[in-house]
Structure formats: structure tokens, C-alpha cells
Short mmCIF file of C-alpha atoms in Angstrom, two decimals:
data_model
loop_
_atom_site.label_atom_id
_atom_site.label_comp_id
_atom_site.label_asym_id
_atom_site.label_seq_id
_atom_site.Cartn_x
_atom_site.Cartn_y
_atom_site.Cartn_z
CA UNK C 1 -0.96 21.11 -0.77
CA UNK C 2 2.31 21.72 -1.83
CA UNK C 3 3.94 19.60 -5.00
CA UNK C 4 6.86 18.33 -2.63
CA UNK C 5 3.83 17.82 -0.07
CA UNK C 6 2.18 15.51 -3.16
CA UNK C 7 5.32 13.63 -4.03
CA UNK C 8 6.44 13.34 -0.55
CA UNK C 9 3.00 11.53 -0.06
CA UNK C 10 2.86 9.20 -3.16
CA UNK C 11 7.03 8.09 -2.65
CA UNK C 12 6.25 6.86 0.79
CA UNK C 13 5.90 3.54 0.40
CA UNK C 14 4.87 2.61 3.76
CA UNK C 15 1.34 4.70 3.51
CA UNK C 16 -1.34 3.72 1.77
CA UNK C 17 -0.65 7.01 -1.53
CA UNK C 18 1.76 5.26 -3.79
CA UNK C 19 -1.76 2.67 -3.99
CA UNK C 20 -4.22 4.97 -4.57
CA UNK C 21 -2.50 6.53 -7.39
CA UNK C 22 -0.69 3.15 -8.49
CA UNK C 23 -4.09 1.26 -8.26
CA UNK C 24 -7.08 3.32 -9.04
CA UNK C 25 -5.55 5.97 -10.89
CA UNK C 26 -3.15 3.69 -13.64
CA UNK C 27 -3.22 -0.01 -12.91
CA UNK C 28 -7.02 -0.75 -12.47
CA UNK C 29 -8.02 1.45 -15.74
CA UNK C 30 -5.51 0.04 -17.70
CA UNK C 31 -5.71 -3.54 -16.64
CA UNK C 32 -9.75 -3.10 -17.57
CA UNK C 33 -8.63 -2.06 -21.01
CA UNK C 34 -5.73 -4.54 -21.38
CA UNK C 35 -8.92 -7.10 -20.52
CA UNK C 36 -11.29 -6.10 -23.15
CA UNK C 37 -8.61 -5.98 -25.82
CA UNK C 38 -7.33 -9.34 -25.16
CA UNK C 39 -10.44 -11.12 -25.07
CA UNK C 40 -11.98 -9.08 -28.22
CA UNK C 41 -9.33 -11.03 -30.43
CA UNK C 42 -11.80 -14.09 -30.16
CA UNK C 43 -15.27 -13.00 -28.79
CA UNK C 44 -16.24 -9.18 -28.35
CA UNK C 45 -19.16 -10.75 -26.28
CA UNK C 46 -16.75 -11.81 -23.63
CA UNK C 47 -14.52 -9.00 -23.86
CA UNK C 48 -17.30 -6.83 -22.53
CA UNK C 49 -17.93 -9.53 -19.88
CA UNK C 50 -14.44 -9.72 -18.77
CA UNK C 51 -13.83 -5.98 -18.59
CA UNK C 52 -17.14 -5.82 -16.47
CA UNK C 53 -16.01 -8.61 -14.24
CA UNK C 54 -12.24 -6.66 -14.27
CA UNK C 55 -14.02 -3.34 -13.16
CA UNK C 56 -16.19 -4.90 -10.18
CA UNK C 57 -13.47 -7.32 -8.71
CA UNK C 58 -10.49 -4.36 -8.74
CA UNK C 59 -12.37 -1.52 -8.05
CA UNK C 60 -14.64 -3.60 -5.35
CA UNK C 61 -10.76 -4.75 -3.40
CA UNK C 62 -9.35 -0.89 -3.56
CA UNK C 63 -12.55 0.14 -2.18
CA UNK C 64 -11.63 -2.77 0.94
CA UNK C 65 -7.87 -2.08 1.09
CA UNK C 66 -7.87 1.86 1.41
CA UNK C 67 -11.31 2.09 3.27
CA UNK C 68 -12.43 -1.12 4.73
CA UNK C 69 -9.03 -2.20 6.64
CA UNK C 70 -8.78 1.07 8.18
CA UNK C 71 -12.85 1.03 9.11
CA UNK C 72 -11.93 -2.22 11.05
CA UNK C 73 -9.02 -1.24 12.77
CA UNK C 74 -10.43 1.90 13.57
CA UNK C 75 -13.65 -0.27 15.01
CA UNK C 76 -11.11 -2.25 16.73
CA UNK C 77 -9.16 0.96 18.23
CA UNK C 78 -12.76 1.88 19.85
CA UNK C 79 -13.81 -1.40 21.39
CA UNK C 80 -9.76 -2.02 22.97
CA UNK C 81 -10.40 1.60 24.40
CA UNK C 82 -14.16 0.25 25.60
CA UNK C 83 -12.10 -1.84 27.61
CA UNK C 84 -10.47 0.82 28.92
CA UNK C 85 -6.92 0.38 27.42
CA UNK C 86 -5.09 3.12 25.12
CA UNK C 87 -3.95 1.35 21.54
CA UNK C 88 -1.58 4.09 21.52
CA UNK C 89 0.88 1.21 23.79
CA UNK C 90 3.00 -0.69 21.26
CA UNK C 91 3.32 -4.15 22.25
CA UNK C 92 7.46 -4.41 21.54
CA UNK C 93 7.95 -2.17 24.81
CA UNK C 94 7.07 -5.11 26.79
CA UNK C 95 10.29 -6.15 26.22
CA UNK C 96 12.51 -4.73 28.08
CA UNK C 97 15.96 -2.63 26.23
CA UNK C 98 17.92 -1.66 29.12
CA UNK C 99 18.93 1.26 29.43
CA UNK C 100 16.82 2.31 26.30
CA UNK C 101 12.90 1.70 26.32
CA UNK C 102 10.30 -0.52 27.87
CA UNK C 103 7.23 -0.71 29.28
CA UNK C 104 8.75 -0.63 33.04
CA UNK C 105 11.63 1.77 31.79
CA UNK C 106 9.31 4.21 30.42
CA UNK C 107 6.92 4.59 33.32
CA UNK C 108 9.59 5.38 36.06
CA UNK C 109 11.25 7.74 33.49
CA UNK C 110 8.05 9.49 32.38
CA UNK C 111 6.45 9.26 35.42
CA UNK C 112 6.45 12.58 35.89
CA UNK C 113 6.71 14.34 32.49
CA UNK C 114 4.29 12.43 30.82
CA UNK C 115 1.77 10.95 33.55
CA UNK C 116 -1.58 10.43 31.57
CA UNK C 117 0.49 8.51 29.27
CA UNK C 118 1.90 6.45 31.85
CA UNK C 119 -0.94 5.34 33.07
CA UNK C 120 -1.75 4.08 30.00
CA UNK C 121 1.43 2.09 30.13
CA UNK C 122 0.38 0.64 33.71
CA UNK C 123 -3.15 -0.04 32.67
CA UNK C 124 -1.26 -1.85 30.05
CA UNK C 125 0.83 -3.80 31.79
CA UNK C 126 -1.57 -4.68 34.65
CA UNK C 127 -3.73 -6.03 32.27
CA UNK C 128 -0.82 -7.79 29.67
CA UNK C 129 -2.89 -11.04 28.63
CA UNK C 130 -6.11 -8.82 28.26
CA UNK C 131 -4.20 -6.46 25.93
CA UNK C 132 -2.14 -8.98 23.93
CA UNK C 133 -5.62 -10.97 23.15
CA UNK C 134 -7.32 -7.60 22.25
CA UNK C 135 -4.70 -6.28 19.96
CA UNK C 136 -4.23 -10.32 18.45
CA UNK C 137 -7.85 -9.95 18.22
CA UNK C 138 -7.68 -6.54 15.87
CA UNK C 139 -4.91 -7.96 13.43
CA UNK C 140 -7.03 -10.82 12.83
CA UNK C 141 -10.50 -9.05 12.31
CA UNK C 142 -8.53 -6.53 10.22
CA UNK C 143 -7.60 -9.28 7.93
CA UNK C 144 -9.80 -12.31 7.92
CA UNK C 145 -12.72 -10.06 7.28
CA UNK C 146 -11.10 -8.12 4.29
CA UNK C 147 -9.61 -11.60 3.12
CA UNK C 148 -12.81 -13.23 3.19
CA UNK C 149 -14.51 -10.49 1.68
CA UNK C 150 -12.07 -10.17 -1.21
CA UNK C 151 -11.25 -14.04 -1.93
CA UNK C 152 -14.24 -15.45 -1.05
CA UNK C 153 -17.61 -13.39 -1.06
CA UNK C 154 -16.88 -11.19 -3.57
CA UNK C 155 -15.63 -13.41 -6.42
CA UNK C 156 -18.71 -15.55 -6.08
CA UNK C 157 -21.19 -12.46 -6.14
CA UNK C 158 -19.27 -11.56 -9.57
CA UNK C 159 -19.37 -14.90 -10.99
CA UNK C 160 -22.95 -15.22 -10.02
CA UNK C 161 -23.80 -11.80 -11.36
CA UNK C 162 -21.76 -13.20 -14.54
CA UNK C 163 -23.32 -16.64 -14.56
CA UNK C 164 -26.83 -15.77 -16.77
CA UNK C 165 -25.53 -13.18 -18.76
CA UNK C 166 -22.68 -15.65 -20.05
CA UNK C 167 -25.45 -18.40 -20.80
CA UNK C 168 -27.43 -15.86 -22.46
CA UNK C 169 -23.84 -14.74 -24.43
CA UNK C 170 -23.84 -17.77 -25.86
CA UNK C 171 -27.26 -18.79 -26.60
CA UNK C 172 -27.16 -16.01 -28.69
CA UNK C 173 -24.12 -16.57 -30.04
CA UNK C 174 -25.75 -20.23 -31.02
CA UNK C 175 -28.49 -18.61 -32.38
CA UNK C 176 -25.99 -16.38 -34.67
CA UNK C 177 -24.41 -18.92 -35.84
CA UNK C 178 -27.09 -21.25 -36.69
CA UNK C 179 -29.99 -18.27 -38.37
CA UNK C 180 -26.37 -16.36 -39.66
CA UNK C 181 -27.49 -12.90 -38.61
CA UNK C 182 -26.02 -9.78 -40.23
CA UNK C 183 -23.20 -7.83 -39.13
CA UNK C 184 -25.46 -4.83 -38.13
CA UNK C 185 -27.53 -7.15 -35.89
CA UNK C 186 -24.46 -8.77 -34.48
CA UNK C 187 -23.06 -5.04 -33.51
CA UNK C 188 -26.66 -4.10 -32.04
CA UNK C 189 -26.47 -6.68 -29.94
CA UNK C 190 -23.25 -6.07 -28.19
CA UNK C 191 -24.19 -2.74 -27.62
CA UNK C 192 -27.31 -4.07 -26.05
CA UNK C 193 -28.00 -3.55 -22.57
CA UNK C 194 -27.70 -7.36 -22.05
CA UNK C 195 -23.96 -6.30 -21.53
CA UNK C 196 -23.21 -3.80 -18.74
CA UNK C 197 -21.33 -2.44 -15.35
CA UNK C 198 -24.27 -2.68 -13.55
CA UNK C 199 -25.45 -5.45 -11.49
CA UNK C 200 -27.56 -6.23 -7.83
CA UNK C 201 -23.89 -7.78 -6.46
CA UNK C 202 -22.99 -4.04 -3.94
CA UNK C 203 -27.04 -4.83 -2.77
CA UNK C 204 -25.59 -8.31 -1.64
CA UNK C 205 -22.94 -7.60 -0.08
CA UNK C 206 -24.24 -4.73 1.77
CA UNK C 207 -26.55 -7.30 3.27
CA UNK C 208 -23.42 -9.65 4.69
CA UNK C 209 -22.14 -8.86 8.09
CA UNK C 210 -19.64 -6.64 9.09
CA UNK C 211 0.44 -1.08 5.48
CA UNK C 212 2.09 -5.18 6.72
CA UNK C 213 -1.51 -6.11 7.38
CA UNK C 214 -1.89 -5.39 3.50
CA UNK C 215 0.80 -7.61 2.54
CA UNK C 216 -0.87 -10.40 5.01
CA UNK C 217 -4.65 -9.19 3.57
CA UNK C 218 -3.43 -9.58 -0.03
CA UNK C 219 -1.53 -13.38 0.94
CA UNK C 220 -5.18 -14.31 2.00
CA UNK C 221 -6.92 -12.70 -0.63
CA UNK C 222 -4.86 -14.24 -3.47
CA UNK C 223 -5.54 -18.16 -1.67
CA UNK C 224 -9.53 -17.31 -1.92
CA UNK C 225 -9.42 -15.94 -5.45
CA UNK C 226 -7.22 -19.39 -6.66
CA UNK C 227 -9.60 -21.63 -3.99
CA UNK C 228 -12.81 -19.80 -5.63
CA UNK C 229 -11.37 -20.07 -9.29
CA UNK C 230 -14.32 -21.43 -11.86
CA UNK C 231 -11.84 -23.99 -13.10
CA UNK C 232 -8.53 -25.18 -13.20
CA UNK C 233 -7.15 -23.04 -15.88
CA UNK C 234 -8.80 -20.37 -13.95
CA UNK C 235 -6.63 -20.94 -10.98
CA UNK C 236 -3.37 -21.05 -12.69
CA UNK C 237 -4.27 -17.76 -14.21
CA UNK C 238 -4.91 -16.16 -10.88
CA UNK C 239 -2.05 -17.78 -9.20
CA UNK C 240 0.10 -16.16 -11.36
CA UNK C 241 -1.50 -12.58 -11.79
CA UNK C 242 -1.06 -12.41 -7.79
CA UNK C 243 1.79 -13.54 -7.46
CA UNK C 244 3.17 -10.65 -9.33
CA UNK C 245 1.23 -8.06 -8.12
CA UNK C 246 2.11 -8.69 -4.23
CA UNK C 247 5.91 -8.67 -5.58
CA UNK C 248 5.19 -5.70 -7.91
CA UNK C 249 3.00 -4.06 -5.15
CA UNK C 250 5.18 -4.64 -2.10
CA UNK C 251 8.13 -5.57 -2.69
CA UNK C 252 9.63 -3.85 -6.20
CA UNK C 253 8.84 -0.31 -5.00
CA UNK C 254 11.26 -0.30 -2.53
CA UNK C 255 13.80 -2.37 -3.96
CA UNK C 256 13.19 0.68 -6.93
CA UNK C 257 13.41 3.42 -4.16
CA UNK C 258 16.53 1.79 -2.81
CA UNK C 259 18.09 1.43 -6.13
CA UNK C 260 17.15 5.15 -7.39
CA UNK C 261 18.38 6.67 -4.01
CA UNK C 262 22.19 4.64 -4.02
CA UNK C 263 22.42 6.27 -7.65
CA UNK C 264 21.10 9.58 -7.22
CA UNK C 265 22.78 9.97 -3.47
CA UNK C 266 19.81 11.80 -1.92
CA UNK C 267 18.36 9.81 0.69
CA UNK C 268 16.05 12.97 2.32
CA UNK C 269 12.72 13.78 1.29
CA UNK C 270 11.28 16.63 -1.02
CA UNK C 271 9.78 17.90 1.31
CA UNK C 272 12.97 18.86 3.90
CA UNK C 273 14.32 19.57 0.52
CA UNK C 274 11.91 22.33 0.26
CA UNK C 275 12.25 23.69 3.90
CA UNK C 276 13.44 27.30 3.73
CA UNK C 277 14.40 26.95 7.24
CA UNK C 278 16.60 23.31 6.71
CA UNK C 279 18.17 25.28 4.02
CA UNK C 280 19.21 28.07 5.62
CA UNK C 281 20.57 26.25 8.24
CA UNK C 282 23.13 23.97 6.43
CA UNK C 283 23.70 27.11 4.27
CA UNK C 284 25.23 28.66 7.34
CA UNK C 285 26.37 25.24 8.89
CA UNK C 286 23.84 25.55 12.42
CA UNK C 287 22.21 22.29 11.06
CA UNK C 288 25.37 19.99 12.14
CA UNK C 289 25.25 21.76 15.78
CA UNK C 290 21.69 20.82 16.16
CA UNK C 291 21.65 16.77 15.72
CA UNK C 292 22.04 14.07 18.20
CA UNK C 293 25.82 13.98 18.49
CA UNK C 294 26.34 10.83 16.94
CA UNK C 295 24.29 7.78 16.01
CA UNK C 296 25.03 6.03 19.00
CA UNK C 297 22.07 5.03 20.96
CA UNK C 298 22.76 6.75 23.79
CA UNK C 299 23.32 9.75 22.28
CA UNK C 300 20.16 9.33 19.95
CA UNK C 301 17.83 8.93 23.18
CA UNK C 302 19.73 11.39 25.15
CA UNK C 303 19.13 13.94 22.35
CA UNK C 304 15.17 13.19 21.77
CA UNK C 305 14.62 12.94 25.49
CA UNK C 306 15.86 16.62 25.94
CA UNK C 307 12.93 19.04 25.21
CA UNK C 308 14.82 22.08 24.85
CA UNK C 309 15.78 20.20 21.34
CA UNK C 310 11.64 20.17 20.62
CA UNK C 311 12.05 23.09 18.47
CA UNK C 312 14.79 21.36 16.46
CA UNK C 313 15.02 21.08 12.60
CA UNK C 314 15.88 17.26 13.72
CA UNK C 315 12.53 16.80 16.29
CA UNK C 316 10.27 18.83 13.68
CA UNK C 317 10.69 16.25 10.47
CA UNK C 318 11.40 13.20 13.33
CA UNK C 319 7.75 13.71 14.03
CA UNK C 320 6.66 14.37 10.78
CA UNK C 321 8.06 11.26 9.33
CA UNK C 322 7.00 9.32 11.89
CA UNK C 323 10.59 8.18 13.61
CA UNK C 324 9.58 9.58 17.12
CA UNK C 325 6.56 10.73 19.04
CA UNK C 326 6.56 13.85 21.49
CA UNK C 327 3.84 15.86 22.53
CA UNK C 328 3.37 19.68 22.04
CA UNK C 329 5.53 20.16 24.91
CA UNK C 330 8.65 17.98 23.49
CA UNK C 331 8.01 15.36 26.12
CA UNK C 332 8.10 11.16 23.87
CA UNK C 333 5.45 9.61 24.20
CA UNK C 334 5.94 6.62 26.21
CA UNK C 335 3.75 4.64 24.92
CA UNK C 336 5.66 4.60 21.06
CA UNK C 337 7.78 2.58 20.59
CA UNK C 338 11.22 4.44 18.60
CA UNK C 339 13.01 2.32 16.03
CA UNK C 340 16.45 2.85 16.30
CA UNK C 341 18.61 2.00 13.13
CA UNK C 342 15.61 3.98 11.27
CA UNK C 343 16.44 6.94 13.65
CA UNK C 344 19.69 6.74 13.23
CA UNK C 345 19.70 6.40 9.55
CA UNK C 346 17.22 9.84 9.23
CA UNK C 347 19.79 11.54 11.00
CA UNK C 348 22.99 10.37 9.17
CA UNK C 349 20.94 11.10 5.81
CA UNK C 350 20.93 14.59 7.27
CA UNK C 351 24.21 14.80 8.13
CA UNK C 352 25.72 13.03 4.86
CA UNK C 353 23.34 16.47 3.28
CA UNK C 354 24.85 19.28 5.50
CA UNK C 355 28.55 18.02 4.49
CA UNK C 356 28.08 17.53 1.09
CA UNK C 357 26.76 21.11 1.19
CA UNK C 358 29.22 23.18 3.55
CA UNK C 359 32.03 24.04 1.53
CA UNK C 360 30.53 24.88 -1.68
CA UNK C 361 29.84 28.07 -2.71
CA UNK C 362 26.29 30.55 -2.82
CA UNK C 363 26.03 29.67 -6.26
CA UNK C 364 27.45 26.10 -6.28
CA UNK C 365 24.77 25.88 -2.80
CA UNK C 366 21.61 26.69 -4.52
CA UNK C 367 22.53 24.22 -7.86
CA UNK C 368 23.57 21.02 -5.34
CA UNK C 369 20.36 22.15 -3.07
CA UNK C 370 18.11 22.50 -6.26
CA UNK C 371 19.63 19.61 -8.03
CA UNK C 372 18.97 17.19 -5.18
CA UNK C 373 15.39 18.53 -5.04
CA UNK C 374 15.05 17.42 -8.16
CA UNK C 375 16.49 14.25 -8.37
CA UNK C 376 14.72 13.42 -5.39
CA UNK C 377 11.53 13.95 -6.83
CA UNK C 378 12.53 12.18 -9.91
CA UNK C 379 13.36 9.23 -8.24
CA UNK C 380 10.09 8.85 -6.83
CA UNK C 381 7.75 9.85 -9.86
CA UNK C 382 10.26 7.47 -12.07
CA UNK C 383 9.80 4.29 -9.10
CA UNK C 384 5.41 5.13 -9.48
CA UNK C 385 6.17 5.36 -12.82
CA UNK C 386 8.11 2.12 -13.03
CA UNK C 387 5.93 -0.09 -11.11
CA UNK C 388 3.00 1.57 -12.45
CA UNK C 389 4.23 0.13 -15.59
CA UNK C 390 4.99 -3.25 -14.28
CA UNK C 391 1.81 -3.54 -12.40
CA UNK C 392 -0.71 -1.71 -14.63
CA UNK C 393 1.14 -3.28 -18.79
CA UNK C 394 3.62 -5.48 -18.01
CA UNK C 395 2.56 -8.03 -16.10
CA UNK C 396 -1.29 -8.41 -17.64
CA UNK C 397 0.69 -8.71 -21.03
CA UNK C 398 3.01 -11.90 -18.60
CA UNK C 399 -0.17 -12.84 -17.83
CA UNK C 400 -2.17 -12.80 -21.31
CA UNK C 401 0.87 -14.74 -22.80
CA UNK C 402 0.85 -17.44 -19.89
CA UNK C 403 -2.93 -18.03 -19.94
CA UNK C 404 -2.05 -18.76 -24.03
CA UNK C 405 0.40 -21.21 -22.73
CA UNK C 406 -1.57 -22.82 -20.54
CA UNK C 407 -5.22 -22.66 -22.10
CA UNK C 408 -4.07 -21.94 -25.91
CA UNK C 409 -6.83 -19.45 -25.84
CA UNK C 410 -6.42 -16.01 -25.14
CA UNK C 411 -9.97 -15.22 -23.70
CA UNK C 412 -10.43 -15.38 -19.63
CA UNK C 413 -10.63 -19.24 -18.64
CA UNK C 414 -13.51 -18.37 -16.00
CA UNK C 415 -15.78 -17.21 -18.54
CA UNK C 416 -14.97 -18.64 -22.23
CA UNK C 417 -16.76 -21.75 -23.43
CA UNK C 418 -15.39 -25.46 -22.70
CA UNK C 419 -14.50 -26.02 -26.41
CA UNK C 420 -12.47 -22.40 -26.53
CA UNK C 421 -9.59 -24.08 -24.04
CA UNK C 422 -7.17 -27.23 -24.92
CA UNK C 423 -6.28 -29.51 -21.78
CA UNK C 424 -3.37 -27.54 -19.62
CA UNK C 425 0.19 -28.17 -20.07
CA UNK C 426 1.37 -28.05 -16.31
#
């Protein structure tokens, strides 16, 4: 894959990459360090519990958010089509934009061009109770089963799986205390195997029965962890580490993104940045002749409706970036449904690019052209970056100075010892 391919993919905050490199490649690592460090200051025995309860519980949800929410909507997708209804249909056609899109719009105007796909529409909107229940019935499933998995089930497997190694933590440490063992003993036994990663909770749960909806999953998931908490000072400490990780997770990156773009000016991504073709072509000015004329609606739908513009610099990265949906032949698919002010912002992005660019000279071209490459890519390594930072340093460190206000103890609340934590102050 190409490098603008890799940072178009992790700046696109509406997929699933800026996670999986936010999450399991900085935040979770860190955060498992962050753990052990903090709780060492007052018991090296619960440090090594903590980080083994932090590595279960964040690698166990990342595992549920990038595979198991797809699974289910994927198992969903096959049982709606069982039924013998297409998914494909997006539910907001059913109400009707004259002139523009709809379900009854797009089946007399694709009748013909697109027929297999309208009958998918008609199956659709024969059956418009059946379909509405079936796809009400998928966003449920796809989160009240990873909600209950991640705030419920799991946290109780962990603190079970946690339960007799922290009472035989501290009937040891008792047992220190009172027969005053030596240093080297104390260090053999937290390197003991009594301490680990491992643990029978994955054979559980295999045994239990089978991005927006992350934002929703995550809303759900943070209610179980603070209803499951061990105690109270437990539950303030959770309500406040997930509080700031939905903002920081869904919220700050594209408030970053927006911010980074209105400085740099470069609203397009690396990757039609890096098109030889997209180059050429507002090098020599074609670029501006081959976009919808204006951002009009009419002229928007008028211009991605016409498949002799299939081949179009405009159709090619539409599709790509998801702001239409044609077939190989250029015909839309009728069953999408095509947001508007997002279309017409892609192509005013492109056009605001092609001006900039038209009057400037070869050598002044290839700087502006190289320069907004680059700044482009910055922007969205600095915003990973950034809320990598916030998510993976800054807010544990919030949240290790919090649980000191609250608890005046800076181990984990779930796990240290009743005399380690002074009554809370809220």
C-alpha cells in the first residue's frame, strides 16, 4: 500500500483505522504501563494485578469493537437477505426529496438503467414494516450484545479471575509483614507465577452465547463498567476515565481535523494529492471543466446521474470516498442514499484546489502541489498524534490525579485493600 494510501486510511475518522492504530497500537500499551507505574508507588503486588486486569479488559473491548460489531452486523446483513430483502436500501430514501431521491423517485428513474437494483427498492417498499423491524432489529443486536459483553460479562469474568489471586496478594502480604521476610524473598515472590496474563476468563466467555453504532456501543459500555464497578470509588474512577475517552475518541479527532484543515487550507486527501492524473489535470486547468457545474443540487444530481461523467476525476474519488455509489457502468445505485452538503463540499474542496493552483507557475505548481501534500499529511499524523497523546498519557495521568482526590490513594480502588482508601469527597 501506498504511504498516502496508509495516512489516507488512519485520518479518516469515520472508519474504524485511526482506532486500531490509536487503540492497540499507542493507547492500550501505554495505558497498561501508565497502570503498573501508578500502582507500584504503594504495592508492586497490585501493580502487576492492575496491569493484568488493564491488558484483559482493553485488549478484550478492541478485540469486540473492530471484530465483534462488524461479525454481528455482518450476521445481521445475512439473515435480512434470508428474508429476501437487500441491506444495500438505506432507510432515509423512504422519504421522499422531490425532485432529488426517494424510494418511489428512484425506481421510476432507474427503472430501466438499474433494474436488479430496483427491485430491491420495491421488495423494499412492499415490505416497509418488515424491513424497518429487521434493520431496528440489526442496530440493536449490533449493540446490546457488544454492550453487554463489554460492561457487563466481561468485567465480572476479570474481577472473578482477579478475586483469589488478590486474597492470596494479601495473605501473603500479611504473612510478610508479620514473619518480616527478606527483600530477596519479597522480589521472588512477585516474580512468582502467582502473578500473570493468563487466566481461564476467554474459556468463559467462549462458552456464553452469541462507526455511530460505536459511539452508541461505547455509551452502553461505559453504564455497565460504572453499574459493575467493585465499589463506589471504583465507579467514580470509571465514570470519569470514559467519559474522556468517548470525547477524546469521538469527538476531539475531528474537532482536531477541522481545526488543522482551516489552518493549513487543504481540505483534500493525500491520496488525490498523490494522483498523477488529478495533477495533471489542474496543471493544465481540464479539472474545472470536468465538475458538476456548481454546487447546486440540481446540478450535483444532474452531473452524477450522467454516465458519460463515470470516467471522471470527480466520479472516480466520489466513489472512493464514499460520497456516491455507481456501478461499473456509471449507473447510482438506487438503493444509496447521496448526502448532499457532503457532496457538495468534496467538490468545492476540489475546486477551491484547481484555483489556488491555475495561475502559478511550473515551478511555483509543483512547491503549492507538494506543499499541500505535505501539510495534508501532517495534519493528520499531528491529529493521531494529538489524541493519541490525550487518550493514551494525558488523560490516565487526569485520571491517576482524580482517583488521589477522591480515594487519597493512588492504587486502583477495585482492587486495593479497604484500609488503603479514605471515605470519598464527592
Amino acid at each position: 500500500m501506498k504511504i498516502a494510501n496508509i495516512i489516507s486510511a488512519i485520518g479518516n475518522n469515520n472508519s474504524v483505522y485511526p482506532l486500531i492504530v490509536r487503540d492497540c497500537g499507542i493507547e492500550v500499551p501505554t495505558k497498561i504501563a501508565l497502570t503498573y507505574e501508578q500502582n507500584k508507588k504503594e504495592s508492586k503486588g497490585i501493580a502487576y494485578l492492575a496491569a493484568r486486569e488493564r491488558f484483559l479488559d482493553e485488549y478484550a473491548v478492541s478485540a469486540v469493537w473492530l471484530g465483534g460489531i462488524p461479525l454481528v452486523g455482518w450476521l445481521c446483513d445475512k439473515y435480512i437477505k434470508a428474508k429476501g430483502l437487500n441491506p444495500k436500501v438505506n432507510l432515509k430514501l423512504f422519504k421522499e426529496e422531490n425532485g432529488i431521491q426517494g424510494i418511489d423517485y428512484n425506481i421510476e428513474k432507474f427503472k430501466t438503467t438499474a433494474p436488479d437494483a430496483v427491485k430491491d427498492l420495491i421488495k423494499a417498499k412492499n415490505n416497509k414494516k418488515l424491513y424497518e423491524k429487521l434493520l431496528a432489529s440489526k442496530f440493536v443486536a449490533s449493540t446490546t450484545i457488544p454492550i453487554l459483553f463489554m460492561g457487563f460479562i466481561l468485567p465480572k469474568l476479570i474481577f472473578a479471575s482477579s478475586a483469589k489471586k488478590i486474597e492470596n496478594l494479601r495473605k501473603k502480604e500479611a504473612a510478610q509483614k508479620s514473619n518480616k521476610i527478606s527483600f530477596l524473598q519479597r522480589e521472588r515472590f512477585y516474580k512468582s507465577g502467582d502473578i500473570s496474563f493468563k487466566g481461564n476468563w476467554i474459556a468463559k466467555a467462549a462458552n456464553f452465547s452469541a462507526q455511530d453504532k460505536m459511539a452508541v456501543t461505547d455509551g452502553g459500555y461505559a453504564l455497565g463498567r460504572v453499574g459493575t464497578a467493585r465499589n463506589k470509588n471504583e465507579a467514580y474512577d470509571i465514570s470519569f476515565k470514559m467519559a474522556g475517552m468517548m470525547f477524546l475518541n469521538f469527538v476531539a479527532p475531528k474537532w482536531i481535523e477541522k481545526g488543522l484543515n482551516k489552518l493549513t487550507g487543504v481540505e483534500l486527501d493525500p491520496v488525490i494529492l498523490a494522483d498523477k492524473d488529478f495533477i495533471k489535470q489542474v496543471k493544465d486547468g481540464t479539472i474545472l471543466k470536468r465538475l458538476p457545474v456548481s454546487d447546486r443540487v440540481d446540478d450535483l444530481m444532474k452531473f452524477i446521474d450522467d454516465t458519460s461523467n463515470k470516467d471522471t476525476l470527480f466520479m472516480k474519488f466520489a466513489n472512493k470516498f464514499n460520497k456516491v455509489k455507481t456501478f461499473d457502468n456509471g449507473v447510482r445505485d438506487p438503493r444509496a442514499y447521496v448526502d448532499i452538503k457532503n457532496l457538495a463540499k468534496f467538490r468545492n474542496d476540489i475546486e477551491t484546489f484547481a484555483k489556488k493552483a491555475e495561475k502559478l507557475s511550473d515551478n511555483t505548481f509543483k512547491l503549492f502541489v507538494k506543499k499541500s501534500r505535505i501539510a495534508k499529511s501532517a495534519n493528520i499524523i499531528t491529529n493521531v498524534a494529538l489524541s493519541s497523546f490525550l487518550l493514551a498519557f494525558a488523560l490516565p495521568k487526569a485520571q491517576f490525579k482524580f482517583r488521589k482526590w477522591i480515594t487519597g490513594s493512588d492504587l486502583e480502588p477495585g482492587l486495593a485493600p479497604a484500609e488503603k482508601i479514605v471515605d470519598n469527597k464527592v
